[in-house]
Coordinates of C-alpha atoms and ligand atoms in Angstrom, one line a residue:
M1015 CA 57.5 31.8 12.0
L1016 CA 56.2 28.5 13.3
L1017 CA 54.6 28.4 16.7
R1018 CA 55.2 25.5 19.0
Y1019 CA 52.2 23.3 19.1
R1020 CA 51.7 21.0 22.0
V1021 CA 50.0 18.0 20.5
L1022 CA 48.6 15.3 22.7
V1023 CA 49.5 11.8 22.0
S1024 CA 46.3 10.2 20.8
N1025 CA 46.1 6.5 21.2
S1026 CA 43.6 5.0 18.9
D1027 CA 42.9 2.2 21.3
T1028 CA 41.9 4.6 24.0
T1029 CA 38.4 6.1 24.3
G1030 CA 37.9 9.3 26.2
V1031 CA 40.6 11.2 24.4
V1032 CA 39.0 14.0 22.6
A1033 CA 39.4 13.4 18.9
D1034 CA 40.2 16.9 17.7
E1035 CA 42.8 18.6 19.8
N1036 CA 43.4 22.2 18.9
W1037 CA 45.9 24.7 20.1
W1038 CA 43.1 27.0 21.2
K1039 CA 41.6 24.3 23.4
E1040 CA 44.9 24.1 25.2
A1041 CA 45.4 27.9 25.3
V1042 CA 44.9 30.4 28.1
F1043 CA 43.8 33.6 26.5
Y1044 CA 44.7 37.1 27.9
Q1045 CA 42.4 39.9 27.1
I1046 CA 43.9 43.4 26.6
Y1047 CA 41.9 46.5 26.7
P1048 CA 44.4 48.6 24.8
R1049 CA 43.3 52.0 26.0
S1050 CA 43.9 51.0 29.6
F1051 CA 46.9 48.7 29.4
N1052 CA 50.1 50.8 29.0
D1053 CA 50.7 54.3 27.6
T1054 CA 54.1 55.0 26.1
D1055 CA 53.4 58.1 24.1
G1056 CA 52.3 60.2 27.0
D1057 CA 48.7 61.0 26.0
G1058 CA 47.0 59.2 28.8
V1059 CA 45.7 56.5 26.5
G1060 CA 47.2 53.1 26.2
D1061 CA 48.9 52.2 22.9
L1062 CA 50.5 49.5 20.8
G1063 CA 54.0 50.5 21.9
G1064 CA 52.8 50.0 25.5
I1065 CA 51.6 46.5 24.8
R1066 CA 54.8 45.6 23.0
A1067 CA 56.7 46.8 26.0
K1068 CA 54.8 44.3 28.1
V1069 CA 55.2 41.2 26.0
D1070 CA 57.8 40.0 28.4
Y1071 CA 55.2 40.2 31.1
L1072 CA 52.7 38.2 29.1
D1073 CA 55.4 35.6 28.6
Y1074 CA 56.2 35.6 32.3
L1075 CA 52.5 35.1 33.0
G1076 CA 52.5 32.2 30.6
V1077 CA 49.5 33.0 28.5
D1078 CA 49.2 31.6 25.0
C1079 CA 47.0 34.0 23.1
V1080 CA 46.1 37.7 23.4
W1081 CA 42.8 39.1 22.4
L1082 CA 43.0 42.8 21.7
N1083 CA 39.8 44.9 22.1
P1084 CA 39.2 47.1 19.0
I1085 CA 42.1 49.3 17.9
Y1086 CA 40.8 50.5 14.6
A1087 CA 40.1 54.1 13.7
S1088 CA 37.2 55.2 15.7
P1089 CA 35.6 58.3 17.2
G1090 CA 35.6 56.3 20.5
V1091 CA 31.9 56.7 21.4
D1092 CA 32.0 53.1 22.6
N1093 CA 35.8 52.9 23.0
G1094 CA 36.5 51.4 19.6
Y1095 CA 33.4 49.3 19.1
D1096 CA 32.3 52.1 16.8
I1097 CA 34.7 51.6 13.8
A1098 CA 35.2 54.3 11.3
D1099 CA 37.8 52.4 9.2
Y1100 CA 38.5 48.7 9.5
R1101 CA 41.9 48.8 7.9
T1102 CA 43.4 51.6 9.9
I1103 CA 44.7 51.7 13.5
D1104 CA 43.3 54.5 15.6
P1105 CA 46.1 57.2 15.8
T1106 CA 45.7 57.4 19.6
I1107 CA 46.6 53.7 19.8
G1108 CA 49.3 53.5 17.1
D1109 CA 49.8 52.7 13.5
M1110 CA 50.1 49.7 11.2
D1111 CA 53.8 49.6 11.6
Q1112 CA 53.6 49.4 15.3
W1113 CA 50.9 46.7 15.0
E1114 CA 53.1 44.6 12.8
R1115 CA 56.0 44.9 15.3
L1116 CA 53.6 43.9 18.1
L1117 CA 52.5 40.8 16.2
E1118 CA 56.0 39.8 15.5
E1119 CA 57.1 40.3 19.1
L1120 CA 54.1 38.2 20.3
H1121 CA 54.9 35.5 17.8
N1122 CA 58.5 35.5 18.8
H1123 CA 57.3 34.7 22.3
D1124 CA 55.0 31.9 21.1
I1125 CA 52.0 34.1 21.9
R1126 CA 49.2 34.3 19.4
L1127 CA 47.1 37.3 18.6
I1128 CA 43.4 37.5 17.9
M1129 CA 41.6 40.7 16.9
D1130 CA 38.2 42.0 17.7
L1131 CA 35.8 41.9 14.7
V1132 CA 32.9 44.2 15.0
I1133 CA 30.8 43.6 12.0
N1134 CA 27.2 44.0 13.3
H1135 CA 27.6 47.7 13.2
T1136 CA 30.0 50.5 12.3
S1137 CA 30.5 54.0 13.6
D1138 CA 28.2 56.7 12.2
Q1139 CA 31.4 58.3 11.1
H1140 CA 32.3 55.4 8.8
M1141 CA 32.3 56.5 5.1
W1142 CA 29.6 53.9 4.4
F1143 CA 27.2 55.5 6.8
Q1144 CA 28.0 59.0 5.6
Q1145 CA 27.3 58.0 2.0
S1146 CA 24.2 56.1 3.1
R1147 CA 22.8 59.2 4.6
D1148 CA 23.1 60.8 1.2
E1149 CA 21.6 57.7 -0.5
T1150 CA 24.7 57.5 -2.6
E1151 CA 25.0 54.2 -4.4
P1152 CA 26.1 51.6 -3.6
Y1153 CA 25.8 52.6 0.0
A1154 CA 22.1 53.6 0.2
D1155 CA 21.1 50.2 1.6
Y1156 CA 24.2 49.4 3.7
Y1157 CA 22.2 50.1 6.8
Y1158 CA 18.6 49.7 7.9
W1159 CA 16.5 52.8 7.1
Q1160 CA 12.8 53.3 7.7
S1161 CA 10.4 56.2 7.6
E1162 CA 9.0 55.1 11.0
P1163 CA 10.8 53.2 13.7
N1164 CA 9.5 49.9 15.1
N1165 CA 9.4 49.3 18.8
W1166 CA 12.8 47.7 19.2
E1167 CA 15.0 48.8 22.1
S1168 CA 18.7 49.4 22.1
H1169 CA 21.2 48.3 24.7
F1170 CA 22.5 51.8 25.4
E1171 CA 19.6 54.0 24.6
D1172 CA 15.8 53.7 24.9
S1173 CA 14.8 53.2 21.2
A1174 CA 16.9 51.3 18.7
W1175 CA 16.1 53.9 16.1
S1176 CA 17.4 57.5 15.6
Y1177 CA 16.3 60.1 13.1
D1178 CA 18.7 61.4 10.6
E1179 CA 18.0 64.9 9.4
K1180 CA 19.9 64.5 6.2
R1181 CA 18.2 61.4 4.9
E1182 CA 15.0 62.3 6.7
A1183 CA 14.6 58.7 7.9
Y1184 CA 15.3 56.6 11.0
Y1185 CA 18.2 54.2 11.1
L1186 CA 18.6 51.1 13.3
H1187 CA 21.2 50.8 16.1
L1188 CA 21.1 48.0 18.6
F1189 CA 23.7 49.8 20.6
A1190 CA 24.5 53.6 20.8
D1191 CA 23.0 55.9 18.3
A1192 CA 26.5 56.4 16.9
Q1193 CA 26.7 52.7 16.1
P1194 CA 24.3 52.1 13.1
D1195 CA 23.6 48.4 12.4
L1196 CA 24.9 47.1 9.0
N1197 CA 22.3 45.6 6.7
W1198 CA 23.4 42.0 6.3
E1199 CA 20.6 41.3 3.9
N1200 CA 22.6 43.3 1.4
P1201 CA 25.1 41.0 -0.3
T1202 CA 27.4 43.8 -1.1
V1203 CA 27.7 44.6 2.6
R1204 CA 28.5 41.0 3.3
D1205 CA 31.2 40.9 0.6
E1206 CA 32.8 44.1 2.0
L1207 CA 32.9 42.5 5.5
Y1208 CA 34.4 39.2 4.2
D1209 CA 37.1 41.2 2.4
I1210 CA 38.0 42.8 5.7
V1211 CA 38.1 39.5 7.5
S1212 CA 40.5 38.1 4.8
W1213 CA 42.6 41.3 4.8
W1214 CA 43.4 40.8 8.5
L1215 CA 44.0 37.1 8.2
E1216 CA 46.5 37.8 5.4
R1217 CA 48.4 39.9 7.9
G1218 CA 49.1 36.8 10.0
I1219 CA 46.7 37.0 12.9
D1220 CA 45.6 33.9 14.7
G1221 CA 41.9 34.6 14.7
F1222 CA 39.1 36.8 15.8
R1223 CA 36.8 37.5 18.7
M1224 CA 33.6 38.3 17.0
D1225 CA 31.5 41.0 18.6
V1226 CA 27.7 40.3 19.2
I1227 CA 27.9 38.0 16.2
N1228 CA 24.6 36.3 16.8
V1229 CA 22.6 39.5 16.2
I1230 CA 23.7 40.1 12.6
S1231 CA 20.5 38.6 11.0
K1232 CA 17.3 40.5 11.6
A1233 CA 13.8 39.1 10.9
H1234 CA 12.6 40.1 7.5
G1235 CA 10.5 43.3 7.6
L1236 CA 11.8 44.2 11.0
P1237 CA 8.5 43.4 12.8
D1238 CA 7.6 44.9 16.2
G1239 CA 8.8 42.9 19.2
D1240 CA 6.8 41.7 22.2
P1241 CA 7.0 44.5 24.8
E1242 CA 6.5 41.9 27.6
T1243 CA 9.7 40.1 26.8
P1244 CA 12.1 40.1 29.8
S1245 CA 14.9 41.0 27.4
L1246 CA 15.2 44.0 25.0
T1247 CA 12.0 44.6 23.1
G1248 CA 12.5 43.1 19.6
S1249 CA 15.3 40.7 20.6
E1250 CA 13.3 37.7 19.4
H1251 CA 13.7 39.2 15.9
F1252 CA 17.5 39.8 16.1
I1253 CA 19.0 37.3 18.5
N1254 CA 20.0 34.1 16.5
G1255 CA 18.0 35.6 13.6
P1256 CA 16.6 33.6 10.7
R1257 CA 19.6 33.8 8.3
M1258 CA 22.3 33.6 11.0
H1259 CA 23.6 30.1 10.0
E1260 CA 23.6 31.0 6.3
Y1261 CA 25.6 34.1 7.1
F1262 CA 28.0 32.2 9.3
N1263 CA 28.6 29.6 6.6
E1264 CA 29.2 32.3 4.1
L1265 CA 31.6 34.1 6.5
A1266 CA 33.4 30.8 6.9
D1267 CA 33.7 30.2 3.2
D1268 CA 34.3 33.7 1.8
G1269 CA 35.9 35.4 4.8
L1270 CA 37.8 32.9 6.9
G1271 CA 38.4 30.6 3.9
S1272 CA 41.4 28.3 4.1
Y1273 CA 42.6 30.0 7.3
N1274 CA 39.7 28.5 9.1
D1275 CA 41.4 25.3 10.1
D1276 CA 44.3 26.9 11.9
I1277 CA 42.9 30.1 13.5
V1278 CA 40.4 30.4 16.3
T1279 CA 37.1 32.3 16.2
V1280 CA 35.5 33.2 19.4
G1281 CA 31.9 34.3 19.0
E1282 CA 30.4 36.7 21.5
C1283 CA 26.7 35.5 21.4
A1284 CA 24.1 37.5 23.2
E1285 CA 21.6 35.5 25.3
I1286 CA 22.7 32.3 23.7
D1287 CA 21.6 28.9 25.2
P1288 CA 23.8 25.9 25.2
E1289 CA 22.0 24.0 22.4
T1290 CA 22.5 27.0 20.1
A1291 CA 26.1 27.2 21.1
V1292 CA 26.5 23.7 19.8
D1293 CA 24.7 24.7 16.6
V1294 CA 26.9 27.7 15.9
T1295 CA 30.2 25.8 16.6
G1296 CA 29.7 23.2 13.9
R1297 CA 26.4 21.5 14.1
K1298 CA 24.7 24.0 11.8
S1299 CA 27.4 26.4 10.8
N1300 CA 31.1 26.7 10.7
A1301 CA 32.3 30.2 11.4
L1302 CA 32.8 29.8 15.2
D1303 CA 35.1 27.6 17.2
M1304 CA 33.8 28.7 20.6
T1305 CA 31.2 30.9 22.1
I1306 CA 31.3 33.6 24.8
F1307 CA 28.0 32.9 26.8
F1308 CA 26.4 35.1 29.4
E1309 CA 24.1 33.1 31.6
H1310 CA 26.4 33.1 34.6
M1311 CA 26.9 36.9 34.2
G1312 CA 23.2 37.5 34.7
L1313 CA 23.0 35.7 38.0
D1314 CA 23.4 38.7 40.3
R1315 CA 21.3 41.2 38.3
N1316 CA 17.9 41.9 37.1
E1317 CA 17.2 44.1 34.1
G1318 CA 18.0 47.7 34.5
W1319 CA 21.1 47.7 36.6
E1320 CA 19.3 46.2 39.6
S1321 CA 21.2 43.6 41.7
C1322 CA 19.6 40.5 43.1
E1323 CA 20.5 37.7 45.5
W1324 CA 22.2 34.7 44.0
S1325 CA 23.1 31.4 45.4
L1326 CA 26.0 29.1 44.7
S1327 CA 23.7 26.2 43.7
E1328 CA 22.2 28.4 41.0
L1329 CA 25.7 29.2 39.7
K1330 CA 26.5 25.5 39.7
S1331 CA 23.3 24.6 37.9
I1332 CA 24.0 27.2 35.1
M1333 CA 27.6 26.0 34.7
Q1334 CA 26.7 22.4 34.8
K1335 CA 24.0 22.8 32.1
W1336 CA 26.6 24.5 29.9
Q1337 CA 29.3 22.0 30.5
E1338 CA 27.1 19.0 30.0
T1339 CA 25.1 20.2 27.0
T1340 CA 28.2 21.2 25.1
E1341 CA 30.3 18.2 26.1
D1342 CA 30.3 16.5 22.8
G1343 CA 29.8 19.2 20.4
A1344 CA 31.0 22.6 21.5
W1345 CA 33.8 24.5 23.2
L1346 CA 33.4 27.3 25.6
S1347 CA 35.3 30.4 26.5
L1348 CA 35.5 30.6 30.3
Y1349 CA 35.5 34.0 31.9
H1350 CA 34.4 35.8 35.0
S1351 CA 35.6 39.2 33.9
N1352 CA 36.0 41.2 30.8
H1353 CA 35.7 44.8 29.7
D1354 CA 31.9 44.7 29.8
Q1355 CA 31.6 43.3 33.3
P1356 CA 32.3 44.6 36.8
R1357 CA 35.4 42.9 38.3
G1358 CA 34.8 39.1 38.9
L1359 CA 36.7 39.3 42.3
S1360 CA 34.1 41.9 43.5
R1361 CA 31.2 39.8 42.3
F1362 CA 32.2 36.2 43.1
G1363 CA 34.9 36.8 45.7
D1364 CA 35.5 39.2 48.5
E1365 CA 37.8 42.2 48.3
E1366 CA 38.6 41.8 52.1
Y1367 CA 40.2 38.5 51.2
R1368 CA 41.8 39.6 48.0
Y1369 CA 44.5 37.0 47.6
R1370 CA 42.4 34.1 48.7
S1371 CA 39.2 34.9 46.9
A1372 CA 40.8 36.1 43.7
T1373 CA 42.8 32.8 43.5
M1374 CA 39.8 30.7 44.5
V1375 CA 37.6 32.3 41.8
A1376 CA 40.3 31.7 39.3
T1377 CA 40.6 28.0 40.3
W1378 CA 36.9 27.6 40.1
L1379 CA 36.8 29.1 36.5
H1380 CA 39.8 27.3 35.2
G1381 CA 38.5 24.0 36.6
H1382 CA 35.8 23.8 34.0
R1383 CA 36.1 22.5 30.5
G1384 CA 36.8 25.2 28.0
S1385 CA 39.5 27.8 27.3
P1386 CA 40.0 30.3 30.2
F1387 CA 40.2 34.0 29.4
V1388 CA 42.1 36.2 31.8
Y1389 CA 41.1 39.8 31.7
Q1390 CA 43.9 42.3 32.3
G1391 CA 44.3 43.1 36.0
E1392 CA 42.4 40.0 37.1
E1393 CA 45.7 38.3 37.6
I1394 CA 46.7 40.8 40.2
G1395 CA 43.3 40.9 41.9
M1396 CA 42.0 44.2 40.7
S1397 CA 38.5 45.0 42.0
N1398 CA 35.6 47.4 41.4
V1399 CA 36.2 51.1 42.0
S1400 CA 34.2 53.9 43.4
F1401 CA 32.7 56.8 41.5
E1402 CA 32.2 60.0 43.5
S1403 CA 30.6 62.0 40.7
P1404 CA 29.1 61.4 37.2
A1405 CA 32.1 63.3 35.8
Q1406 CA 34.2 60.2 36.5
L1407 CA 32.1 58.1 34.2
R1408 CA 33.5 57.3 30.8
D1409 CA 31.4 54.4 29.5
V1410 CA 28.6 55.4 27.1
W1411 CA 26.2 52.9 28.7
A1412 CA 26.9 54.2 32.2
K1413 CA 26.6 57.8 31.1
N1414 CA 23.3 57.1 29.3
F1415 CA 22.0 55.3 32.3
W1416 CA 22.9 58.2 34.5
K1417 CA 21.3 60.7 32.1
R1418 CA 18.1 58.8 32.2
Q1419 CA 18.1 58.7 36.0
E1420 CA 18.9 62.4 36.1
R1421 CA 16.0 63.1 33.8
A1422 CA 13.8 61.1 36.1
G1423 CA 14.8 63.5 38.9
K1424 CA 17.3 61.3 40.8
D1425 CA 20.5 62.6 42.2
F1426 CA 23.8 60.8 41.8
E1427 CA 23.9 59.5 45.4
Q1428 CA 20.6 57.7 44.8
V1429 CA 22.0 55.6 42.0
R1430 CA 25.6 55.6 42.9
D1431 CA 25.5 52.1 44.3
R1432 CA 24.0 50.7 41.1
I1433 CA 26.6 52.4 39.0
E1434 CA 29.4 51.2 41.2
E1435 CA 28.1 47.7 41.1
F1436 CA 27.5 47.5 37.3
S1437 CA 29.4 50.1 35.4
R1438 CA 31.7 48.7 32.8
D1439 CA 34.2 51.4 33.8
N1440 CA 35.0 49.2 36.8
A1441 CA 37.0 47.0 34.4
R1442 CA 38.5 49.7 32.4
T1443 CA 40.6 51.6 34.9
P1444 CA 44.3 51.6 34.1
M1445 CA 46.3 48.5 34.6
Q1446 CA 48.2 48.7 37.9
W1447 CA 51.9 48.1 37.1
N1448 CA 53.5 49.6 40.2
D1449 CA 53.1 52.2 43.0
E1450 CA 54.3 55.1 41.0
P1451 CA 52.0 58.0 39.9
N1452 CA 49.2 56.7 37.7
A1453 CA 50.1 53.2 38.7
G1454 CA 52.9 53.2 36.1
F1455 CA 50.3 53.2 33.4
S1456 CA 51.1 56.7 32.0
D1457 CA 53.2 59.8 32.6
S1458 CA 50.1 61.9 31.9
E1459 CA 46.7 62.0 33.4
P1460 CA 45.0 58.8 32.3
W1461 CA 41.8 59.0 30.3
I1462 CA 40.0 57.3 33.1
D1463 CA 40.9 57.5 36.8
V1464 CA 43.3 55.0 38.3
A1465 CA 41.8 52.8 41.1
D1466 CA 42.7 54.0 44.6
D1467 CA 44.4 50.8 45.7
Y1468 CA 47.2 50.9 43.1
E1469 CA 49.9 51.5 45.7
T1470 CA 49.3 48.0 47.1
V1471 CA 47.6 46.1 44.3
N1472 CA 50.1 46.1 41.5
V1473 CA 52.3 43.9 39.3
A1474 CA 55.6 45.0 40.8
A1475 CA 54.5 44.2 44.3
Q1476 CA 53.3 40.8 43.3
R1477 CA 55.9 39.6 40.9
G1478 CA 58.0 37.0 42.7
A1479 CA 56.1 37.3 45.9
E1480 CA 55.2 33.9 47.2
R1481 CA 51.7 34.5 48.3
S1482 CA 50.4 36.7 45.5
V1483 CA 47.6 36.5 43.0
L1484 CA 50.0 37.0 40.2
E1485 CA 52.2 34.1 41.2
Y1486 CA 49.2 31.9 41.7
Y1487 CA 47.9 32.7 38.2
R1488 CA 51.2 31.7 36.8
K1489 CA 51.0 28.3 38.5
L1490 CA 47.4 27.8 37.4
I1491 CA 48.2 28.7 33.8
R1492 CA 51.3 26.4 33.9
L1493 CA 49.2 23.6 35.2
R1494 CA 47.1 23.7 32.0
D1495 CA 50.3 23.3 30.0
E1496 CA 51.1 20.2 31.9
D1497 CA 47.8 18.6 32.6
D1498 CA 45.7 17.1 29.8
V1499 CA 42.9 16.3 32.2
I1500 CA 42.2 20.0 33.0
T1501 CA 42.1 20.7 29.3
Y1502 CA 40.2 17.7 27.9
G1503 CA 38.8 15.9 30.9
D1504 CA 35.1 15.2 31.2
F1505 CA 33.3 17.4 33.7
E1506 CA 31.3 16.2 36.7
L1507 CA 29.7 18.5 39.3
L1508 CA 29.9 17.1 42.8
A1509 CA 27.6 18.2 45.6
P1510 CA 25.3 20.3 43.4
E1511 CA 23.1 21.5 46.4
H1512 CA 26.0 22.6 48.6
E1513 CA 25.8 26.3 49.1
Q1514 CA 29.4 26.9 50.1
V1515 CA 31.7 24.5 48.3
Y1516 CA 32.0 24.2 44.6
A1517 CA 33.4 20.8 43.8
I1518 CA 34.3 19.5 40.4
K1519 CA 35.6 16.1 39.2
R1520 CA 37.5 16.0 35.8
S1521 CA 38.5 12.7 34.3
L1522 CA 40.0 11.5 31.1
Q1523 CA 40.1 7.8 30.3
S1524 CA 43.6 8.0 29.0
A1525 CA 44.9 9.4 32.3
D1526 CA 45.7 7.4 35.4
Y1527 CA 44.3 10.0 37.7
T1528 CA 41.2 12.1 38.2
L1529 CA 41.3 15.8 39.1
L1530 CA 39.3 17.0 42.1
I1531 CA 38.8 20.8 42.2
I1532 CA 37.5 22.2 45.5
C1533 CA 36.6 25.8 46.1
N1534 CA 35.3 27.3 49.3
F1535 CA 33.2 30.3 48.2
A1536 CA 32.9 31.9 51.6
A1537 CA 34.9 33.5 54.4
E1538 CA 33.7 30.8 56.8
P1539 CA 35.9 27.8 57.3
L1540 CA 34.2 24.4 57.0
T1541 CA 34.6 20.7 56.9
F1542 CA 33.7 19.1 53.6
E1543 CA 33.6 15.5 52.5
P1544 CA 33.5 15.3 48.7
P1545 CA 31.1 12.6 47.6
L1546 CA 33.5 10.3 45.8
S1547 CA 32.7 6.8 44.8
V1548 CA 36.2 5.6 45.6
D1549 CA 37.9 4.8 48.9
L1550 CA 41.1 6.9 49.0
A1551 CA 44.3 6.1 50.8
A1552 CA 46.7 8.9 51.6
E1553 CA 49.2 7.8 48.9
D1554 CA 46.5 8.0 46.3
V1555 CA 46.2 11.8 46.5
T1556 CA 48.6 14.5 45.5
V1557 CA 48.1 18.2 45.5
A1558 CA 48.5 19.8 42.0
L1559 CA 47.8 23.3 43.3
G1560 CA 46.4 25.1 46.3
N1561 CA 46.0 28.7 47.3
E1562 CA 46.9 27.9 50.9
P1563 CA 49.9 25.9 52.2
D1564 CA 49.4 22.3 53.0
P1565 CA 45.8 21.8 52.1
A1566 CA 44.0 19.0 53.9
L1567 CA 43.8 15.8 51.9
P1568 CA 40.6 14.0 50.9
P1569 CA 38.5 12.3 52.0
I1570 CA 37.8 14.8 54.8
L1571 CA 38.7 18.4 54.0
E1572 CA 39.1 21.2 56.5
L1573 CA 38.7 24.2 54.3
R1574 CA 40.0 27.7 55.3
P1575 CA 38.2 30.9 54.1
Y1576 CA 38.1 31.0 50.3
E1577 CA 40.5 28.1 50.2
S1578 CA 40.8 26.3 46.9
A1579 CA 42.8 23.3 45.8
I1580 CA 43.2 21.0 42.9
Y1581 CA 44.0 17.4 43.8
R1582 CA 45.1 14.4 41.7
L1583 CA 43.4 11.2 42.7
H1584 CA 45.5 8.4 41.3
D1585 CA 44.0 5.1 40.2
Ligands
NOJ2790 C1 30.0 43.9 22.9 C2 31.2 44.5 23.4 O1 31.9 43.6 24.2 C3 30.9 45.8 24.1 O2 32.0 46.4 24.7 C4 30.3 46.7 23.0 O3 29.8 47.9 23.7 C5 29.1 46.1 22.3 N1 29.4 44.8 21.9 C6 28.8 46.9 21.1 O4 29.8 46.7 20.1

C-alpha cells in the first residue's frame, strides 16, 4: 500500500529550503523494545501480538515510524543482539506470520517499520559460529580466530578474546563472549550479510537501524591497541576502521540496492565525531542516511560507570558542534533515551518535577535539527528504577560489571548507586499501560521487574489528561507535522554560556517566521531575555507550544521551574 508522503512545496526561487526533503527527515520515530512493550501470550515477555494490539496507541501518539529492537531467533544473552538466525523470529516474541500482520497493521496506519540489523557479530549459537569452531568450510574464516589474543578490550567483559576448547583458539568479541565478531574481510561473509539485508527489504520494511555499524572493519593483522587510550583498548583499530567506507558502499550496492532511495538507514556509530558523520552519510559512502551519535550521552559519566558533574553550557557546546558541522551534509537522529541508556528524564530532568521536566527535555531535544526518536515510556515520563539486589539485574553488561565488583571484594550496597545510575535495565522495565497488576504489561510475572511507580505513571492515567506528559508529546509530535521550520530550519544556539536556559533559534528562509525554543533546565524560576537581534512587538509573537499555561512572551521571559515554550516570531 502507498503511504502518505508529506512533500514540502519547494520553490526554486527560494534559497534556504533544503533541497532533498525525505519522509524520514519529517518523521518522529518511536523505538519499541519488544520484550518489554506488551505481552499477549502470557509468558512474561513482550511479543509481536502485543505490539500489534498497541498500533492504535502509536497512531494516537502520532509517530511516523517504529524501530523494533532485535526480534530474531536468539539465546538472549544480550536480549536479541546475539542473533542465532537472521531469518527467523524468536519464538518467545512471535513468528513470521505475526510479523507480517504487524507490518500490515502499521502500514494501514501510515506508520513505517524499521528493523534492527546486527551484522557486526552473531550469537555463538549461530550455525556459522558452530561450524567455524569445527573449521568446517566455508565457515572456518567467518570469524576472527587467533592462537593468541591481542590486547583489545570488550564492552561487556575484560578481554575481547575468549578461548574456544573445540577449535583450540581464541575468537574476537567486542561485546559479550557469546557475541563473536564476524570477519568482514571475508567476502563470503559479506555476501551472506547482504543477502539477509535484501531478504528483509523484500518483505516490505522501510529501513534498518544498524547496530554498531562503524566497527565492522578491523585493522589488518589486528594489532595491539594503545592501553593509554581513554576509550576501550584497541578501539583505534576498529572504530571507523580502514575498510569501513568500502564496506558501506558495497552494502549500499549489494544489500540495500534499489531500495536505498526510499528506505531509511540509521547507523549507530560508536564514538563518532561530526565530520565522520558527514562522511558516512554521503560524503564518502552511501549506506547510511543518519547517524546515532553518543557525545551528549557521555557528558555525565567517566569510563567505568562513574558519574561526573556536567554543565548546561557543555551540553550546548556538544549539541551546537553537531548541529553546525552536519548542517549541510548530514542528518542526525535525536535522542535522550534508548534501551542502552538510563532514562533521559532522570539524567537531564528531575523526577520530582516529572511532568514539567519530562516535557521540557522533550522540547529541548525536538527543538534541534534532526529526526527525533522517542523511546517507549519516555512519552509518559518513565524514570530510572531502584535495584535492591543483584538478583534483579537482567542486563549482561550490568551483571558482568557487578561480577567484577564482587570479585574485587565489594558488596552490592557499595556499588548500588552506580548500577542504579547507569544500568541499561533502567530503560528496559515493562511499559506502564495502566495501574493493574504488572502495569497491564502481562498477566504473568514479567521477565524484569515493573517499576514501583506504575500505579501513577501510566498511559491510562495520562491519556486525555490535560496536563500530562503523554498529551504534551502528542502536541509536540503534531507540531512537527505542521511546521517546516522545526524540521528543516537552520539551527542557531542563543546564549551559549547561560547555565540555566537552553535557547534555540530555528529559521527557514521560505517561512515568514522564526522559531524560538526556550527551556529552563532547573527547578528555579528566573527572568531571561533572549538575545534576539530584532525588536519585537506583542503582535509579532505567538506561542506554538508550551508546557505551562500562558507562557510569558518575549522579549522578557519569566520562566517557571522546568518551563519550556516554542514561540513563533513573525516577520
Ligand atoms: C548496541 C546495542 O544498542 C546494544 O544494546 C548492544 O548490546 C550492542 N550494540 C551489541 O550488539
